[in-house]
Amino acid sequence: MTQYIYHCNAQNPSGEVGFRALSESLGWARRPMLGRVSLLAPSLPVTLLYGGRSWVDSSTGARVAELRPPGTTRVLVIEGASHHVYADQPGEFNAVVEKICDGVD
């Protein structure tokens, strides 16, 4: 598994870029979270973490932040990371997750 993840992320994300271009008008979530985000407790802090080179567009995170009370949602993009942020930028990923965990009860 580690070899698979490594090889998925070791090169430029040409496959991800191609996949995104081909599926941009087709890629729909089975149960989109935007329709359910209002079910979250308004006081619950939410952080959405994206890789800067991921095929997943961070605009959904921005939309979640618009739908929730001000100051409860953060959208973070780790530059240089693809969809597998934890594998591409493990140091920065761990630092972000640790900071999130330290900030909640």
Coordinates of N, CA, C and O in Angstrom, one line a residue:
M1 N 0.8 -1.2 0.0 CA 0.0 0.0 0.0 C 0.9 1.3 0.0 O 0.6 2.2 -0.7
T2 N 1.9 1.2 0.8 CA 2.8 2.4 0.8 C 3.4 2.7 -0.5 O 3.6 3.8 -0.9
Q3 N 3.8 1.6 -1.2 CA 4.4 1.8 -2.6 C 3.4 2.4 -3.5 O 3.7 3.2 -4.3
Y4 N 2.1 1.9 -3.4 CA 1.1 2.4 -4.3 C 0.9 3.9 -4.0 O 0.8 4.7 -5.0
I5 N 0.7 4.3 -2.8 CA 0.5 5.7 -2.5 C 1.7 6.6 -2.9 O 1.6 7.6 -3.5
Y6 N 2.9 6.0 -2.7 CA 4.1 6.8 -3.1 C 4.1 7.0 -4.6 O 4.3 8.1 -5.1
H7 N 3.8 6.0 -5.4 CA 3.9 6.1 -6.9 C 2.7 6.9 -7.4 O 2.8 7.6 -8.4
C8 N 1.6 7.0 -6.7 CA 0.5 7.8 -7.1 C 0.9 9.3 -6.9 O 0.3 10.2 -7.6
N9 N 1.8 9.6 -6.0 CA 2.1 11.0 -5.7 C 3.5 11.4 -6.0 O 3.8 12.6 -5.8
A10 N 4.3 10.5 -6.5 CA 5.7 10.9 -6.7 C 5.9 11.8 -8.0 O 6.9 12.4 -8.1
Q11 N 5.0 11.7 -8.9 CA 5.2 12.5 -10.1 C 4.1 13.6 -10.2 O 3.2 13.7 -9.4
N12 N 4.2 14.4 -11.2 CA 3.2 15.4 -11.5 C 1.9 14.8 -11.6 O 1.7 13.7 -12.2
P13 N 0.8 15.4 -11.2 CA -0.5 14.8 -11.2 C -1.2 14.8 -12.6 O -2.3 15.3 -12.7
S14 N -0.5 14.4 -13.6 CA -1.1 14.4 -14.9 C -2.4 13.6 -15.0 O -3.4 14.0 -15.6
G15 N -2.4 12.4 -14.3 CA -3.6 11.6 -14.3 C -4.8 12.3 -13.6 O -5.9 12.3 -14.0
E16 N -4.5 13.0 -12.5 CA -5.5 13.7 -11.8 C -6.0 14.9 -12.6 O -7.2 15.2 -12.6
V17 N -5.1 15.6 -13.3 CA -5.5 16.7 -14.1 C -6.4 16.2 -15.2 O -7.4 16.8 -15.5
G18 N -6.0 15.1 -15.9 CA -6.8 14.6 -16.9 C -8.1 14.1 -16.5 O -9.2 14.3 -17.1
F19 N -8.1 13.4 -15.3 CA -9.4 12.9 -14.7 C -10.3 14.1 -14.4 O -11.5 14.0 -14.8
R20 N -9.8 15.1 -13.9 CA -10.6 16.3 -13.5 C -11.2 16.9 -14.8 O -12.4 17.2 -14.9
A21 N -10.4 17.0 -15.8 CA -10.9 17.6 -17.1 C -12.0 16.8 -17.7 O -13.0 17.3 -18.2
L22 N -11.8 15.5 -17.7 CA -12.8 14.6 -18.3 C -14.0 14.4 -17.5 O -15.1 14.2 -18.1
S23 N -14.0 14.6 -16.2 CA -15.1 14.3 -15.4 C -15.7 15.6 -14.8 O -16.6 15.5 -13.9
E24 N -15.2 16.7 -15.2 CA -15.7 18.0 -14.5 C -17.2 18.1 -14.6 O -17.8 18.5 -13.6
S25 N -17.8 17.8 -15.7 CA -19.2 17.9 -15.8 C -20.0 16.6 -15.3 O -21.2 16.6 -15.3
L26 N -19.2 15.6 -15.0 CA -19.8 14.3 -14.6 C -19.7 13.9 -13.2 O -20.4 13.1 -12.7
G27 N -18.7 14.5 -12.5 CA -18.4 14.1 -11.1 C -19.3 14.6 -10.1 O -19.2 15.7 -9.6
W28 N -20.3 13.8 -9.7 CA -21.2 14.2 -8.7 C -21.2 13.2 -7.6 O -21.1 12.0 -7.8
A29 N -21.2 13.8 -6.4 CA -21.2 12.9 -5.2 C -22.5 12.2 -5.1 O -23.6 12.8 -5.4
R30 N -22.5 11.0 -4.5 CA -23.8 10.3 -4.3 C -24.6 11.0 -3.3 O -25.8 11.0 -3.5
R31 N -24.0 11.4 -2.2 CA -24.7 12.2 -1.2 C -23.9 13.5 -0.9 O -23.2 13.5 0.1
P32 N -24.1 14.5 -1.7 CA -23.4 15.7 -1.5 C -23.5 16.3 -0.1 O -24.6 16.4 0.5
M33 N -22.3 16.7 0.4 CA -22.3 17.3 1.8 C -23.0 18.6 1.9 O -23.5 19.0 3.0
L34 N -23.0 19.4 0.8 CA -23.6 20.7 0.9 C -25.1 20.7 1.3 O -25.5 21.6 2.0
G35 N -25.8 19.6 0.9 CA -27.2 19.5 1.3 C -27.4 19.1 2.8 O -28.5 19.2 3.3
R36 N -26.3 18.7 3.4 CA -26.4 18.2 4.8 C -25.6 19.0 5.8 O -25.7 18.8 7.0
V37 N -24.9 20.0 5.3 CA -24.0 20.8 6.2 C -24.9 21.6 7.2 O -24.4 21.8 8.4
S38 N -26.1 21.9 6.9 CA -26.9 22.6 7.9 C -27.3 21.7 9.1 O -27.8 22.2 10.1
L39 N -27.1 20.4 9.0 CA -27.4 19.5 10.1 C -26.3 19.5 11.2 O -26.5 19.0 12.3
L40 N -25.1 20.1 10.9 CA -24.1 20.2 11.9 C -24.4 21.2 12.9 O -25.1 22.3 12.6
A41 N -24.0 21.0 14.1 CA -24.3 21.9 15.2 C -23.6 23.3 14.8 O -22.4 23.3 14.4
P42 N -24.3 24.4 14.9 CA -23.7 25.7 14.5 C -22.4 26.0 15.2 O -21.5 26.7 14.7
S43 N -22.2 25.5 16.4 CA -21.0 25.8 17.2 C -19.8 24.9 16.9 O -18.7 25.1 17.3
L44 N -20.1 23.8 16.1 CA -19.0 22.8 15.8 C -18.0 23.4 14.8 O -18.3 23.8 13.7
P45 N -16.7 23.5 15.2 CA -15.7 24.0 14.3 C -15.4 22.9 13.2 O -15.3 21.8 13.5
V46 N -15.3 23.4 12.0 CA -15.0 22.5 10.9 C -13.8 23.1 10.1 O -13.7 24.3 9.8
T47 N -12.9 22.2 9.8 CA -11.7 22.6 8.9 C -11.8 21.6 7.7 O -11.8 20.4 7.9
L48 N -11.7 22.2 6.5 CA -11.7 21.4 5.3 C -10.3 21.6 4.7 O -9.8 22.7 4.5
L49 N -9.6 20.5 4.5 CA -8.2 20.5 4.1 C -8.1 20.0 2.7 O -8.5 18.9 2.4
Y50 N -7.4 20.7 1.8 CA -7.3 20.4 0.4 C -5.8 20.4 0.0 O -5.1 21.2 0.5
G51 N -5.4 19.6 -1.0 CA -4.1 19.7 -1.6 C -4.2 20.7 -2.8 O -5.2 20.7 -3.5
G52 N -3.2 21.5 -2.9 CA -3.2 22.6 -3.9 C -3.2 22.0 -5.4 O -3.6 22.7 -6.3
R53 N -2.7 20.7 -5.5 CA -2.7 20.1 -6.8 C -3.7 19.0 -7.0 O -3.6 18.2 -7.9
S54 N -4.7 18.9 -6.1 CA -5.7 17.9 -6.1 C -6.7 18.1 -7.2 O -7.0 19.3 -7.6
W55 N -7.3 17.0 -7.6 CA -8.4 17.2 -8.6 C -9.7 17.6 -7.9 O -10.6 18.0 -8.6
V56 N -9.7 17.5 -6.6 CA -10.9 18.0 -5.9 C -10.8 19.5 -5.7 O -9.8 20.1 -5.2
D57 N -11.8 20.2 -6.2 CA -11.8 21.7 -6.1 C -12.2 22.2 -4.7 O -13.2 21.7 -4.2
S58 N -11.4 23.1 -4.2 CA -11.7 23.6 -2.9 C -12.8 24.6 -2.8 O -13.2 25.1 -1.7
S59 N -13.5 24.9 -3.9 CA -14.6 25.8 -3.9 C -15.8 25.3 -3.1 O -16.6 26.0 -2.6
T60 N -15.9 24.0 -3.0 CA -16.9 23.4 -2.2 C -16.7 23.8 -0.7 O -17.7 24.1 0.0
G61 N -15.5 23.7 -0.3 CA -15.1 24.2 1.1 C -15.5 25.6 1.3 O -16.0 26.0 2.4
A62 N -15.2 26.4 0.3 CA -15.6 27.9 0.4 C -17.1 28.0 0.6 O -17.6 28.8 1.3
R63 N -17.9 27.2 -0.2 CA -19.3 27.2 -0.1 C -19.8 26.8 1.3 O -20.8 27.3 1.8
V64 N -19.2 25.7 1.8 CA -19.5 25.3 3.2 C -19.3 26.4 4.2 O -20.2 26.7 5.0
A65 N -18.2 27.1 4.1 CA -17.9 28.3 5.0 C -19.0 29.4 4.8 O -19.4 30.0 5.8
E66 N -19.5 29.6 3.6 CA -20.6 30.5 3.4 C -21.9 30.1 4.1 O -22.7 30.9 4.6
L67 N -22.2 28.8 4.1 CA -23.4 28.3 4.6 C -23.4 28.2 6.2 O -24.5 28.1 6.8
R68 N -22.3 28.2 6.8 CA -22.2 28.0 8.2 C -22.0 29.4 8.9 O -21.6 30.4 8.3
P69 N -22.2 29.5 10.2 CA -22.0 30.7 11.0 C -20.6 31.2 10.8 O -19.6 30.4 10.7
P70 N -20.4 32.5 10.7 CA -19.1 33.1 10.6 C -18.1 32.6 11.6 O -18.4 32.5 12.8
G71 N -16.9 32.3 11.2 CA -15.8 31.9 12.1 C -15.8 30.5 12.6 O -15.0 30.1 13.4
T72 N -16.8 29.7 12.0 CA -16.8 28.3 12.5 C -16.2 27.3 11.5 O -16.0 26.1 11.8
T73 N -15.9 27.8 10.3 CA -15.3 27.0 9.2 C -14.1 27.6 8.6 O -14.1 28.7 8.2
R74 N -13.1 26.7 8.5 CA -11.8 27.1 7.8 C -11.6 26.2 6.6 O -11.8 25.0 6.7
V75 N -11.1 26.8 5.6 CA -10.7 26.1 4.4 C -9.2 26.3 4.2 O -8.7 27.4 4.1
L76 N -8.4 25.2 4.3 CA -7.0 25.3 4.1 C -6.5 24.5 2.9 O -7.0 23.4 2.6
V77 N -5.6 25.1 2.2 CA -5.0 24.4 1.0 C -3.5 24.3 1.3 O -2.8 25.3 1.5
I78 N -3.0 23.1 1.2 CA -1.6 22.8 1.3 C -1.0 22.8 -0.1 O -1.3 21.8 -0.8
E79 N -0.2 23.8 -0.4 CA 0.4 23.9 -1.7 C 1.4 22.7 -1.9 O 2.0 22.3 -1.0
G80 N 1.5 22.3 -3.1 CA 2.4 21.2 -3.5 C 1.9 19.8 -3.2 O 2.6 18.8 -3.4
A81 N 0.7 19.7 -2.6 CA 0.1 18.4 -2.3 C -1.0 18.1 -3.3 O -1.7 19.0 -3.7
S82 N -1.1 16.8 -3.6 CA -2.2 16.4 -4.5 C -3.4 16.0 -3.6 O -3.5 16.5 -2.5
H83 N -4.2 15.1 -4.0 CA -5.4 14.7 -3.3 C -4.9 14.0 -2.0 O -5.6 14.1 -0.9
H84 N -3.8 13.3 -2.0 CA -3.2 12.6 -0.8 C -2.3 13.5 -0.1 O -1.1 13.3 0.0
V85 N -2.9 14.5 0.6 CA -2.1 15.6 1.3 C -1.2 14.9 2.3 O 0.0 15.3 2.4
Y86 N -1.7 14.0 3.1 CA -0.9 13.3 4.1 C 0.4 12.7 3.6 O 1.4 12.6 4.3
A87 N 0.4 12.2 2.3 CA 1.5 11.6 1.8 C 2.5 12.5 1.1 O 3.7 12.4 1.1
D88 N 1.9 13.6 0.5 CA 2.7 14.5 -0.3 C 3.4 15.5 0.6 O 4.6 15.9 0.3
Q89 N 2.8 16.0 1.6 CA 3.3 17.0 2.5 C 3.1 16.6 4.0 O 2.3 17.2 4.7
P90 N 3.7 15.4 4.4 CA 3.3 14.9 5.7 C 3.6 15.8 6.9 O 2.9 15.9 7.8
G91 N 4.7 16.5 6.8 CA 5.1 17.4 7.9 C 4.1 18.5 8.1 O 3.6 18.8 9.2
E92 N 3.7 19.2 7.0 CA 2.7 20.2 7.0 C 1.3 19.7 7.4 O 0.6 20.3 8.2
F93 N 1.0 18.5 6.8 CA -0.3 17.9 7.1 C -0.4 17.6 8.6 O -1.4 18.0 9.3
N94 N 0.6 17.0 9.2 CA 0.6 16.7 10.6 C 0.5 18.0 11.5 O -0.2 18.0 12.5
A95 N 1.3 19.0 11.1 CA 1.2 20.3 11.8 C -0.2 20.9 11.8 O -0.7 21.3 12.9
V96 N -0.8 20.8 10.7 CA -2.2 21.4 10.6 C -3.2 20.6 11.4 O -4.0 21.1 12.2
V97 N -3.1 19.2 11.3 CA -4.0 18.4 12.1 C -3.7 18.6 13.6 O -4.7 18.7 14.4
E98 N -2.5 18.7 14.0 CA -2.2 18.9 15.4 C -2.7 20.2 15.9 O -3.3 20.3 17.0
K99 N -2.6 21.2 15.1 CA -3.1 22.6 15.5 C -4.6 22.5 15.6 O -5.2 23.1 16.5
I100 N -5.3 21.8 14.7 CA -6.8 21.7 14.8 C -7.1 20.9 16.1 O -8.0 21.4 16.8
C101 N -6.5 19.9 16.4 CA -6.7 19.1 17.6 C -6.5 19.9 18.8 O -7.2 19.8 19.8
D102 N -5.4 20.7 18.8 CA -5.1 21.5 20.0 C -6.1 22.6 20.2 O -6.3 23.1 21.4
G103 N -6.8 23.0 19.2 CA -7.8 24.1 19.3 C -9.2 23.7 19.7 O -10.1 24.5 19.8
V104 N -9.4 22.4 19.9 CA -10.8 21.9 20.3 C -10.7 21.2 21.6 O -9.7 20.7 22.1
D105 N -11.9 21.1 22.3 CA -11.9 20.4 23.6 C -12.0 18.9 23.4 O -12.5 18.4 22.5

